[in-house]
Amino acid sequence: MVPRVLLGTAQVPGGGELRLLQRGAEFSIMLGANELMNSRLSGSEEALADQACDRVGDRPGVRMLIGGLGMGFTLRAALARLGADAAVAVAEIVPAVVEWARGPMAAFHGDSLTDPRTRIVEGDVAAVIAEGEWDAILLDVDNGPDGISRPGNDRLYGAAGLARARAALRPGGVLAVWSSAPSKPFAKRLDEAGFAVDEVVARATRKGGARHVIWFATKS
């Protein structure tokens, strides 16, 4: 059996430690005993970008915000779909995740971080949302609204946070939220915030695997 090798650790603001591990060609990022992401499991993160792009359509100069770099699945899928005039901001609150993407996982990330459409922001996604005028805001910073990985992130999913996200979207813009599990209370809050909501089930891999949930909430 090929052993797992620890490549790096990083403190999460507010508490907790991330660990980057490698086994052969496979990478994983752990938070405590929980595996947050694995390089073999990209299906639902890619669906987050693909289906957001479907909903944004072919409007010119798309401005997209991705909350959470992770292993870059969502970023790479978005860049593959968006035009040359698009701008994609990626907010990542743990600087080491960006360092890992440029270091031990550089070959895995390819040229996504140096793409002229990409802007990496090492900071809280809530502050970047406030920049406003987004066509799409994609959030994958937790295991979902009921699986907060960092204290303070809950403000993204409450009524006030949803109102701020809606105000930051252009007309017809989309707020997309990834989750490892369904949440009827969160779906209700999206509806109460004035969004047109579409709840989609996406599999962890192209061939199957765990069922994840993505809410696509459109500003009418």
PDB file of C-alpha atoms in Angstrom:
ATOM      1  CA  MET A   1       0.000   0.000   0.000  1.00  0.00           C
ATOM      2  CA  VAL A   2       1.258   3.476  -0.896  1.00  0.00           C
ATOM      3  CA  PRO A   3       1.519   5.534   2.328  1.00  0.00           C
ATOM      4  CA  ARG A   4       0.069   8.968   2.805  1.00  0.00           C
ATOM      5  CA  VAL A   5       2.694  11.699   3.093  1.00  0.00           C
ATOM      6  CA  LEU A   6       2.078  14.900   5.034  1.00  0.00           C
ATOM      7  CA  LEU A   7       3.082  17.842   2.812  1.00  0.00           C
ATOM      8  CA  GLY A   8       2.009  20.753   4.972  1.00  0.00           C
ATOM      9  CA  THR A   9      -0.181  22.134   7.737  1.00  0.00           C
ATOM     10  CA  ALA A  10      -1.961  25.455   8.188  1.00  0.00           C
ATOM     11  CA  GLN A  11      -4.008  27.129  10.872  1.00  0.00           C
ATOM     12  CA  VAL A  12      -7.546  28.145   9.977  1.00  0.00           C
ATOM     13  CA  PRO A  13      -8.480  31.636  11.221  1.00  0.00           C
ATOM     14  CA  GLY A  14     -10.788  31.111  14.169  1.00  0.00           C
ATOM     15  CA  GLY A  15      -9.388  27.660  15.000  1.00  0.00           C
ATOM     16  CA  GLY A  16      -8.579  24.302  13.474  1.00  0.00           C
ATOM     17  CA  GLU A  17      -5.704  22.937  11.425  1.00  0.00           C
ATOM     18  CA  LEU A  18      -5.645  21.962   7.769  1.00  0.00           C
ATOM     19  CA  ARG A  19      -3.344  19.187   6.583  1.00  0.00           C
ATOM     20  CA  LEU A  20      -2.302  18.569   2.996  1.00  0.00           C
ATOM     21  CA  LEU A  21      -1.562  14.898   2.305  1.00  0.00           C
ATOM     22  CA  GLN A  22      -0.455  12.994  -0.768  1.00  0.00           C
ATOM     23  CA  ARG A  23      -0.727   9.308  -1.655  1.00  0.00           C
ATOM     24  CA  GLY A  24       0.812   8.623  -5.047  1.00  0.00           C
ATOM     25  CA  ALA A  25      -0.889  11.017  -7.478  1.00  0.00           C
ATOM     26  CA  GLU A  26      -3.796  11.643  -5.083  1.00  0.00           C
ATOM     27  CA  PHE A  27      -4.028  14.737  -2.853  1.00  0.00           C
ATOM     28  CA  SER A  28      -6.337  15.328   0.088  1.00  0.00           C
ATOM     29  CA  ILE A  29      -6.957  18.197   2.494  1.00  0.00           C
ATOM     30  CA  MET A  30      -8.068  17.311   6.009  1.00  0.00           C
ATOM     31  CA  LEU A  31      -9.562  19.394   8.804  1.00  0.00           C
ATOM     32  CA  GLY A  32      -9.028  17.382  11.949  1.00  0.00           C
ATOM     33  CA  ALA A  33     -10.352  13.907  11.174  1.00  0.00           C
ATOM     34  CA  ASN A  34     -12.579  15.148   8.344  1.00  0.00           C
ATOM     35  CA  GLU A  35     -11.486  14.992   4.716  1.00  0.00           C
ATOM     36  CA  LEU A  36     -12.647  18.289   3.207  1.00  0.00           C
ATOM     37  CA  MET A  37     -11.570  17.507  -0.349  1.00  0.00           C
ATOM     38  CA  ASN A  38      -9.842  14.879  -2.426  1.00  0.00           C
ATOM     39  CA  SER A  39      -8.333  15.209  -5.879  1.00  0.00           C
ATOM     40  CA  ARG A  40     -10.317  12.155  -7.069  1.00  0.00           C
ATOM     41  CA  LEU A  41     -13.684  13.713  -6.156  1.00  0.00           C
ATOM     42  CA  SER A  42     -14.392  16.681  -8.382  1.00  0.00           C
ATOM     43  CA  GLY A  43     -17.864  16.091  -9.801  1.00  0.00           C
ATOM     44  CA  SER A  44     -20.049  18.333  -7.650  1.00  0.00           C
ATOM     45  CA  GLU A  45     -17.476  21.156  -7.461  1.00  0.00           C
ATOM     46  CA  GLU A  46     -17.300  21.195 -11.264  1.00  0.00           C
ATOM     47  CA  ALA A  47     -21.112  21.123 -11.427  1.00  0.00           C
ATOM     48  CA  LEU A  48     -21.139  24.206  -9.200  1.00  0.00           C
ATOM     49  CA  ALA A  49     -19.334  26.168 -11.926  1.00  0.00           C
ATOM     50  CA  ASP A  50     -20.892  24.501 -14.964  1.00  0.00           C
ATOM     51  CA  GLN A  51     -24.471  25.010 -13.877  1.00  0.00           C
ATOM     52  CA  ALA A  52     -23.817  28.551 -12.652  1.00  0.00           C
ATOM     53  CA  CYS A  53     -22.428  29.333 -16.118  1.00  0.00           C
ATOM     54  CA  ASP A  54     -25.523  27.764 -17.671  1.00  0.00           C
ATOM     55  CA  ARG A  55     -27.707  30.130 -15.679  1.00  0.00           C
ATOM     56  CA  VAL A  56     -25.598  33.238 -16.302  1.00  0.00           C
ATOM     57  CA  GLY A  57     -25.729  32.556 -20.031  1.00  0.00           C
ATOM     58  CA  ASP A  58     -23.664  34.233 -22.697  1.00  0.00           C
ATOM     59  CA  ARG A  59     -23.744  37.765 -21.288  1.00  0.00           C
ATOM     60  CA  PRO A  60     -20.511  39.698 -21.995  1.00  0.00           C
ATOM     61  CA  GLY A  61     -17.873  40.465 -19.376  1.00  0.00           C
ATOM     62  CA  VAL A  62     -19.101  38.031 -16.721  1.00  0.00           C
ATOM     63  CA  ARG A  63     -17.867  38.852 -13.213  1.00  0.00           C
ATOM     64  CA  MET A  64     -17.757  35.741 -11.052  1.00  0.00           C
ATOM     65  CA  LEU A  65     -16.729  35.322  -7.416  1.00  0.00           C
ATOM     66  CA  ILE A  66     -15.708  31.912  -6.105  1.00  0.00           C
ATOM     67  CA  GLY A  67     -15.581  31.514  -2.347  1.00  0.00           C
ATOM     68  CA  GLY A  68     -12.909  28.941  -1.519  1.00  0.00           C
ATOM     69  CA  LEU A  69     -10.023  27.894  -3.773  1.00  0.00           C
ATOM     70  CA  GLY A  70      -9.771  24.377  -2.393  1.00  0.00           C
ATOM     71  CA  MET A  71      -8.246  22.171  -5.064  1.00  0.00           C
ATOM     72  CA  GLY A  72      -9.370  24.504  -7.816  1.00  0.00           C
ATOM     73  CA  PHE A  73     -12.011  22.243  -9.386  1.00  0.00           C
ATOM     74  CA  THR A  74     -14.598  25.026  -9.530  1.00  0.00           C
ATOM     75  CA  LEU A  75     -12.124  27.616 -10.817  1.00  0.00           C
ATOM     76  CA  ARG A  76     -10.869  25.379 -13.623  1.00  0.00           C
ATOM     77  CA  ALA A  77     -14.403  24.453 -14.669  1.00  0.00           C
ATOM     78  CA  ALA A  78     -15.438  28.118 -14.714  1.00  0.00           C
ATOM     79  CA  LEU A  79     -12.448  29.201 -16.784  1.00  0.00           C
ATOM     80  CA  ALA A  80     -13.202  26.450 -19.298  1.00  0.00           C
ATOM     81  CA  ARG A  81     -16.708  27.852 -19.800  1.00  0.00           C
ATOM     82  CA  LEU A  82     -16.249  31.623 -19.570  1.00  0.00           C
ATOM     83  CA  GLY A  83     -15.178  33.950 -22.359  1.00  0.00           C
ATOM     84  CA  ALA A  84     -11.917  35.845 -22.687  1.00  0.00           C
ATOM     85  CA  ASP A  85     -13.560  39.022 -21.331  1.00  0.00           C
ATOM     86  CA  ALA A  86     -14.628  37.391 -18.052  1.00  0.00           C
ATOM     87  CA  ALA A  87     -13.146  38.151 -14.626  1.00  0.00           C
ATOM     88  CA  VAL A  88     -13.035  35.526 -11.872  1.00  0.00           C
ATOM     89  CA  ALA A  89     -12.130  36.467  -8.303  1.00  0.00           C
ATOM     90  CA  VAL A  90     -11.286  33.616  -5.909  1.00  0.00           C
ATOM     91  CA  ALA A  91     -11.405  34.369  -2.182  1.00  0.00           C
ATOM     92  CA  GLU A  92      -9.373  32.011   0.009  1.00  0.00           C
ATOM     93  CA  ILE A  93      -8.984  32.803   3.689  1.00  0.00           C
ATOM     94  CA  VAL A  94      -6.140  30.336   4.374  1.00  0.00           C
ATOM     95  CA  PRO A  95      -2.995  31.620   2.578  1.00  0.00           C
ATOM     96  CA  ALA A  96      -1.355  28.183   2.757  1.00  0.00           C
ATOM     97  CA  VAL A  97      -4.056  26.764   0.453  1.00  0.00           C
ATOM     98  CA  VAL A  98      -2.902  29.212  -2.222  1.00  0.00           C
ATOM     99  CA  GLU A  99       0.742  28.335  -1.471  1.00  0.00           C
ATOM    100  CA  TRP A 100      -0.033  24.615  -1.863  1.00  0.00           C
ATOM    101  CA  ALA A 101      -1.739  25.322  -5.186  1.00  0.00           C
ATOM    102  CA  ARG A 102       1.387  27.100  -6.415  1.00  0.00           C
ATOM    103  CA  GLY A 103       3.757  24.610  -4.799  1.00  0.00           C
ATOM    104  CA  PRO A 104       3.216  20.857  -4.339  1.00  0.00           C
ATOM    105  CA  MET A 105      -0.053  20.894  -6.331  1.00  0.00           C
ATOM    106  CA  ALA A 106       1.126  23.268  -9.081  1.00  0.00           C
ATOM    107  CA  ALA A 107       0.942  20.611 -11.813  1.00  0.00           C
ATOM    108  CA  PHE A 108      -2.535  19.658 -10.640  1.00  0.00           C
ATOM    109  CA  HIS A 109      -3.806  23.271 -10.855  1.00  0.00           C
ATOM    110  CA  GLY A 110      -2.211  23.858 -14.260  1.00  0.00           C
ATOM    111  CA  ASP A 111      -2.348  27.445 -15.498  1.00  0.00           C
ATOM    112  CA  SER A 112      -5.598  28.375 -13.721  1.00  0.00           C
ATOM    113  CA  LEU A 113      -3.887  30.649 -11.186  1.00  0.00           C
ATOM    114  CA  THR A 114      -1.927  32.530 -13.849  1.00  0.00           C
ATOM    115  CA  ASP A 115      -4.861  32.855 -16.246  1.00  0.00           C
ATOM    116  CA  PRO A 116      -5.314  36.608 -16.929  1.00  0.00           C
ATOM    117  CA  ARG A 117      -8.987  36.285 -15.980  1.00  0.00           C
ATOM    118  CA  THR A 118      -8.141  35.028 -12.474  1.00  0.00           C
ATOM    119  CA  ARG A 119      -7.673  37.215  -9.390  1.00  0.00           C
ATOM    120  CA  ILE A 120      -6.732  35.485  -6.138  1.00  0.00           C
ATOM    121  CA  VAL A 121      -7.787  37.299  -2.964  1.00  0.00           C
ATOM    122  CA  GLU A 122      -6.334  35.987   0.285  1.00  0.00           C
ATOM    123  CA  GLY A 123      -9.108  37.004   2.622  1.00  0.00           C
ATOM    124  CA  ASP A 124     -12.702  36.542   3.751  1.00  0.00           C
ATOM    125  CA  VAL A 125     -15.184  35.984   0.932  1.00  0.00           C
ATOM    126  CA  ALA A 126     -17.737  38.171   2.747  1.00  0.00           C
ATOM    127  CA  ALA A 127     -15.527  41.222   2.170  1.00  0.00           C
ATOM    128  CA  VAL A 128     -15.183  40.409  -1.527  1.00  0.00           C
ATOM    129  CA  ILE A 129     -18.943  39.934  -1.905  1.00  0.00           C
ATOM    130  CA  ALA A 130     -19.285  43.530  -0.722  1.00  0.00           C
ATOM    131  CA  GLU A 131     -17.425  44.733  -3.831  1.00  0.00           C
ATOM    132  CA  GLY A 132     -20.724  44.152  -5.634  1.00  0.00           C
ATOM    133  CA  GLU A 133     -21.735  43.991  -9.299  1.00  0.00           C
ATOM    134  CA  TRP A 134     -21.298  40.215  -9.565  1.00  0.00           C
ATOM    135  CA  ASP A 135     -22.993  38.059 -12.174  1.00  0.00           C
ATOM    136  CA  ALA A 136     -22.384  34.951 -10.089  1.00  0.00           C
ATOM    137  CA  ILE A 137     -21.281  34.233  -6.519  1.00  0.00           C
ATOM    138  CA  LEU A 138     -20.262  30.619  -5.895  1.00  0.00           C
ATOM    139  CA  LEU A 139     -19.772  29.535  -2.290  1.00  0.00           C
ATOM    140  CA  ASP A 140     -17.905  26.355  -1.341  1.00  0.00           C
ATOM    141  CA  VAL A 141     -16.257  27.408   1.909  1.00  0.00           C
ATOM    142  CA  ASP A 142     -17.956  24.935   4.269  1.00  0.00           C
ATOM    143  CA  ASN A 143     -19.652  21.549   4.164  1.00  0.00           C
ATOM    144  CA  GLY A 144     -22.816  23.575   3.687  1.00  0.00           C
ATOM    145  CA  PRO A 145     -24.996  25.965   5.688  1.00  0.00           C
ATOM    146  CA  ASP A 146     -25.415  23.329   8.409  1.00  0.00           C
ATOM    147  CA  GLY A 147     -21.760  22.202   8.336  1.00  0.00           C
ATOM    148  CA  ILE A 148     -19.762  25.286   9.228  1.00  0.00           C
ATOM    149  CA  SER A 149     -16.012  24.652   9.087  1.00  0.00           C
ATOM    150  CA  ARG A 150     -14.965  28.044  10.448  1.00  0.00           C
ATOM    151  CA  PRO A 151     -16.543  30.236  13.159  1.00  0.00           C
ATOM    152  CA  GLY A 152     -18.090  33.295  11.564  1.00  0.00           C
ATOM    153  CA  ASN A 153     -19.016  31.655   8.266  1.00  0.00           C
ATOM    154  CA  ASP A 154     -22.570  31.197   9.516  1.00  0.00           C
ATOM    155  CA  ARG A 155     -23.185  34.859   8.676  1.00  0.00           C
ATOM    156  CA  LEU A 156     -22.993  33.944   4.995  1.00  0.00           C
ATOM    157  CA  TYR A 157     -26.105  31.764   5.258  1.00  0.00           C
ATOM    158  CA  GLY A 158     -28.384  33.819   7.517  1.00  0.00           C
ATOM    159  CA  ALA A 159     -31.016  36.298   6.380  1.00  0.00           C
ATOM    160  CA  ALA A 160     -28.640  39.281   6.585  1.00  0.00           C
ATOM    161  CA  GLY A 161     -25.886  37.489   4.668  1.00  0.00           C
ATOM    162  CA  LEU A 162     -28.271  36.404   1.928  1.00  0.00           C
ATOM    163  CA  ALA A 163     -29.597  39.953   1.648  1.00  0.00           C
ATOM    164  CA  ARG A 164     -26.021  41.239   1.224  1.00  0.00           C
ATOM    165  CA  ALA A 165     -25.308  38.636  -1.445  1.00  0.00           C
ATOM    166  CA  ARG A 166     -28.500  39.481  -3.313  1.00  0.00           C
ATOM    167  CA  ALA A 167     -27.677  43.199  -3.212  1.00  0.00           C
ATOM    168  CA  ALA A 168     -24.201  42.451  -4.617  1.00  0.00           C
ATOM    169  CA  LEU A 169     -25.596  40.605  -7.644  1.00  0.00           C
ATOM    170  CA  ARG A 170     -26.512  42.206 -10.943  1.00  0.00           C
ATOM    171  CA  PRO A 171     -30.088  41.619 -12.171  1.00  0.00           C
ATOM    172  CA  GLY A 172     -30.373  37.985 -13.214  1.00  0.00           C
ATOM    173  CA  GLY A 173     -27.255  37.133 -11.214  1.00  0.00           C
ATOM    174  CA  VAL A 174     -26.873  33.810  -9.430  1.00  0.00           C
ATOM    175  CA  LEU A 175     -25.854  32.858  -5.901  1.00  0.00           C
ATOM    176  CA  ALA A 176     -24.727  29.196  -5.918  1.00  0.00           C
ATOM    177  CA  VAL A 177     -24.093  27.389  -2.635  1.00  0.00           C
ATOM    178  CA  TRP A 178     -22.489  23.925  -2.348  1.00  0.00           C
ATOM    179  CA  SER A 179     -23.431  21.590   0.487  1.00  0.00           C
ATOM    180  CA  SER A 180     -22.663  18.034   1.501  1.00  0.00           C
ATOM    181  CA  ALA A 181     -26.295  17.570   2.582  1.00  0.00           C
ATOM    182  CA  PRO A 182     -29.776  19.058   2.099  1.00  0.00           C
ATOM    183  CA  SER A 183     -31.088  21.814   4.371  1.00  0.00           C
ATOM    184  CA  LYS A 184     -34.772  22.718   4.299  1.00  0.00           C
ATOM    185  CA  PRO A 185     -34.253  25.739   6.611  1.00  0.00           C
ATOM    186  CA  PHE A 186     -31.609  27.180   4.292  1.00  0.00           C
ATOM    187  CA  ALA A 187     -33.736  26.592   1.193  1.00  0.00           C
ATOM    188  CA  LYS A 188     -36.541  28.447   2.969  1.00  0.00           C
ATOM    189  CA  ARG A 189     -34.232  31.366   3.827  1.00  0.00           C
ATOM    190  CA  LEU A 190     -33.185  31.648   0.173  1.00  0.00           C
ATOM    191  CA  ASP A 191     -36.838  31.859  -0.841  1.00  0.00           C
ATOM    192  CA  GLU A 192     -37.579  34.418   1.869  1.00  0.00           C
ATOM    193  CA  ALA A 193     -34.591  36.494   0.672  1.00  0.00           C
ATOM    194  CA  GLY A 194     -36.336  36.981  -2.670  1.00  0.00           C
ATOM    195  CA  PHE A 195     -34.430  34.503  -4.819  1.00  0.00           C
ATOM    196  CA  ALA A 196     -35.841  32.103  -7.383  1.00  0.00           C
ATOM    197  CA  VAL A 197     -34.376  28.858  -6.058  1.00  0.00           C
ATOM    198  CA  ASP A 198     -33.363  25.675  -7.859  1.00  0.00           C
ATOM    199  CA  GLU A 199     -32.019  22.846  -5.664  1.00  0.00           C
ATOM    200  CA  VAL A 200     -29.831  20.374  -7.577  1.00  0.00           C
ATOM    201  CA  VAL A 201     -28.308  17.058  -6.533  1.00  0.00           C
ATOM    202  CA  ALA A 202     -24.774  16.526  -7.882  1.00  0.00           C
ATOM    203  CA  ARG A 203     -22.630  13.415  -7.496  1.00  0.00           C
ATOM    204  CA  ALA A 204     -19.104  13.454  -6.073  1.00  0.00           C
ATOM    205  CA  THR A 205     -17.690  11.926  -9.263  1.00  0.00           C
ATOM    206  CA  ARG A 206     -18.787  11.766 -12.883  1.00  0.00           C
ATOM    207  CA  LYS A 207     -19.663   8.088 -12.345  1.00  0.00           C
ATOM    208  CA  GLY A 208     -21.473   8.408  -9.026  1.00  0.00           C
ATOM    209  CA  GLY A 209     -20.362   8.599  -5.420  1.00  0.00           C
ATOM    210  CA  ALA A 210     -21.847  10.681  -2.628  1.00  0.00           C
ATOM    211  CA  ARG A 211     -24.819  12.923  -3.338  1.00  0.00           C
ATOM    212  CA  HIS A 212     -24.163  16.595  -2.716  1.00  0.00           C
ATOM    213  CA  VAL A 213     -26.581  19.509  -2.938  1.00  0.00           C
ATOM    214  CA  ILE A 214     -26.184  22.809  -4.769  1.00  0.00           C
ATOM    215  CA  TRP A 215     -28.653  25.664  -4.482  1.00  0.00           C
ATOM    216  CA  PHE A 216     -28.813  28.017  -7.453  1.00  0.00           C
ATOM    217  CA  ALA A 217     -30.580  31.172  -6.311  1.00  0.00           C
ATOM    218  CA  THR A 218     -31.319  33.703  -9.062  1.00  0.00           C
ATOM    219  CA  LYS A 219     -31.924  37.402  -8.490  1.00  0.00           C
ATOM    220  CA  SER A 220     -34.982  38.270 -10.520  1.00  0.00           C
TER     221      SER A 220
END
